[in-house]
Amino acid sequence: QVQLVESGGGLVQAGGSLRLSCAVSGSIVGIEDMGWYRQAPGKQRELVATITRGGIANYADSVKGRFTLSRDNGKNGVYLQMDSLNPEDTAVYYCSARALINYRSPWRDYWGPGSQVTVSS
C-alpha cells in the first residue's frame, strides 16, 4: 500500500510560519508530480502548489511569495514552507503524489489524510 502522511500542521498566529512535510512510503518504483492542496469550510478544495519531477514549482496566486515548495533529497517526500500566514490560510492541507507501484500498473494519484492548519488573528 502506498501511504502519504502529512506532518507539521497546527495553530499559529497571523504572521507566523509553519512547515508541512509529506512522507511517502510503500512499494513504489517512481514518483512524478507532487503537491499540496487545501480545503477550508465552505470552500472547494484548491491547489496550493505543485512541483514536477524536474523541480519546476507552480504556486497559486494567493500564496506566491509566501509559500515555498520543495522535494526532499530522496525524492520520496515534499515540503511546504509557509511564511507570513494569514487567517485566510486556515484549512485542511492535503499532500498528493503521482506514483507508480509496478510496471504493470498505471500511474495514479495518491493522497494523504490531511493536516489541519489554523491561523489566528
Short mmCIF file of C-alpha atoms in Angstrom, two decimals:
data_model
loop_
_atom_site.label_atom_id
_atom_site.label_comp_id
_atom_site.label_asym_id
_atom_site.label_seq_id
_atom_site.Cartn_x
_atom_site.Cartn_y
_atom_site.Cartn_z
CA GLN A 1 0.00 0.00 0.00
CA VAL A 2 1.21 3.50 -0.84
CA GLN A 3 0.96 5.76 2.18
CA LEU A 4 1.25 9.53 2.39
CA VAL A 5 1.46 11.08 5.85
CA GLU A 6 1.44 14.82 6.47
CA SER A 7 3.04 16.43 9.49
CA GLY A 8 3.80 19.91 10.75
CA GLY A 9 0.33 21.37 10.93
CA GLY A 10 -1.05 23.14 13.94
CA LEU A 11 -2.04 26.50 15.33
CA VAL A 12 -0.11 29.68 14.63
CA GLN A 13 -0.75 33.39 14.95
CA ALA A 14 -1.09 35.62 11.92
CA GLY A 15 2.30 36.49 10.55
CA GLY A 16 3.83 33.27 11.79
CA SER A 17 5.26 30.30 9.95
CA LEU A 18 4.70 26.58 9.64
CA ARG A 19 6.49 23.88 7.71
CA LEU A 20 4.46 20.99 6.37
CA SER A 21 6.11 17.71 5.47
CA CYS A 22 4.76 14.79 3.49
CA ALA A 23 6.40 11.38 3.64
CA VAL A 24 5.65 8.76 1.01
CA SER A 25 6.13 5.09 1.80
CA GLY A 26 5.25 1.76 0.26
CA SER A 27 6.35 -0.40 -2.64
CA ILE A 28 6.70 2.39 -5.18
CA VAL A 29 9.03 2.42 -8.16
CA GLY A 30 8.60 6.04 -9.16
CA ILE A 31 7.10 9.39 -8.21
CA GLU A 32 6.32 12.18 -10.66
CA ASP A 33 4.46 15.35 -9.70
CA MET A 34 3.85 16.09 -6.04
CA GLY A 35 1.90 18.87 -4.44
CA TRP A 36 -0.27 20.35 -1.75
CA TYR A 37 -3.97 21.21 -1.83
CA ARG A 38 -6.17 22.72 0.84
CA GLN A 39 -9.83 22.92 1.72
CA ALA A 40 -11.45 25.37 4.10
CA PRO A 41 -15.00 25.11 5.45
CA GLY A 42 -17.44 26.40 2.88
CA LYS A 43 -14.87 26.35 0.10
CA GLN A 44 -13.83 23.89 -2.58
CA ARG A 45 -10.51 22.13 -2.44
CA GLU A 46 -7.93 24.29 -4.15
CA LEU A 47 -4.41 23.89 -5.41
CA VAL A 48 -1.72 25.40 -3.21
CA ALA A 49 1.41 24.36 -5.06
CA THR A 50 2.77 21.57 -7.24
CA ILE A 51 6.27 20.55 -8.21
CA THR A 52 7.29 18.43 -11.17
CA ARG A 53 9.78 15.61 -11.24
CA GLY A 54 12.21 18.11 -12.75
CA GLY A 55 11.77 20.54 -9.87
CA ILE A 56 9.53 23.11 -11.53
CA ALA A 57 7.15 24.57 -8.96
CA ASN A 58 3.79 26.18 -9.59
CA TYR A 59 2.02 28.25 -6.93
CA ALA A 60 -1.47 29.57 -6.50
CA ASP A 61 -1.52 33.35 -6.75
CA SER A 62 -2.80 33.60 -3.19
CA VAL A 63 0.35 32.00 -1.75
CA LYS A 64 3.03 33.06 -4.22
CA GLY A 65 5.84 34.86 -2.44
CA ARG A 66 4.83 33.48 0.95
CA PHE A 67 5.00 29.71 0.48
CA THR A 68 7.91 27.67 -0.83
CA LEU A 69 7.59 24.13 -2.14
CA SER A 70 10.47 21.67 -2.33
CA ARG A 71 11.04 17.96 -2.79
CA ASP A 72 13.13 16.05 -0.29
CA ASN A 73 16.53 14.64 -1.09
CA GLY A 74 15.31 11.10 -1.56
CA LYS A 75 12.51 12.12 -3.92
CA ASN A 76 10.09 10.42 -1.58
CA GLY A 77 8.50 13.44 0.02
CA VAL A 78 7.63 17.09 -0.31
CA TYR A 79 7.86 20.10 2.00
CA LEU A 80 5.79 23.26 2.12
CA GLN A 81 7.33 26.18 3.97
CA MET A 82 4.58 28.65 4.84
CA ASP A 83 5.54 32.14 5.94
CA SER A 84 3.51 35.27 6.65
CA LEU A 85 0.43 33.20 7.33
CA ASN A 86 -2.99 34.82 7.25
CA PRO A 87 -6.27 33.66 8.81
CA GLU A 88 -7.40 33.04 5.23
CA ASP A 89 -4.81 30.25 5.06
CA THR A 90 -6.75 28.24 7.64
CA ALA A 91 -7.69 24.92 6.05
CA VAL A 92 -7.03 21.22 5.95
CA TYR A 93 -3.93 20.70 3.84
CA TYR A 94 -3.59 17.55 1.74
CA CYS A 95 -0.44 16.12 0.23
CA SER A 96 -0.63 14.39 -3.14
CA ALA A 97 1.75 12.40 -5.29
CA ARG A 98 1.54 10.71 -8.65
CA ALA A 99 3.29 7.37 -8.20
CA LEU A 100 3.88 4.04 -9.88
CA ILE A 101 3.77 0.87 -7.78
CA ASN A 102 4.88 -1.55 -10.51
CA TYR A 103 5.35 -1.63 -14.26
CA ARG A 104 2.08 -3.46 -14.89
CA SER A 105 0.02 -0.71 -13.27
CA PRO A 106 -0.75 2.81 -14.44
CA TRP A 107 0.45 5.95 -12.78
CA ARG A 108 -2.14 7.20 -10.32
CA ASP A 109 -2.61 9.93 -7.75
CA TYR A 110 -2.34 9.20 -4.05
CA TRP A 111 -3.49 11.42 -1.21
CA GLY A 112 -2.66 11.84 2.44
CA PRO A 113 -5.33 12.07 5.14
CA GLY A 114 -4.85 15.80 5.60
CA SER A 115 -3.40 18.07 8.26
CA GLN A 116 -5.16 20.97 9.93
CA VAL A 117 -3.58 24.40 9.75
CA THR A 118 -5.24 27.11 11.82
CA VAL A 119 -4.09 30.73 11.74
CA SER A 120 -5.46 33.03 14.43
CA SER A 121 -5.78 36.77 14.10
#
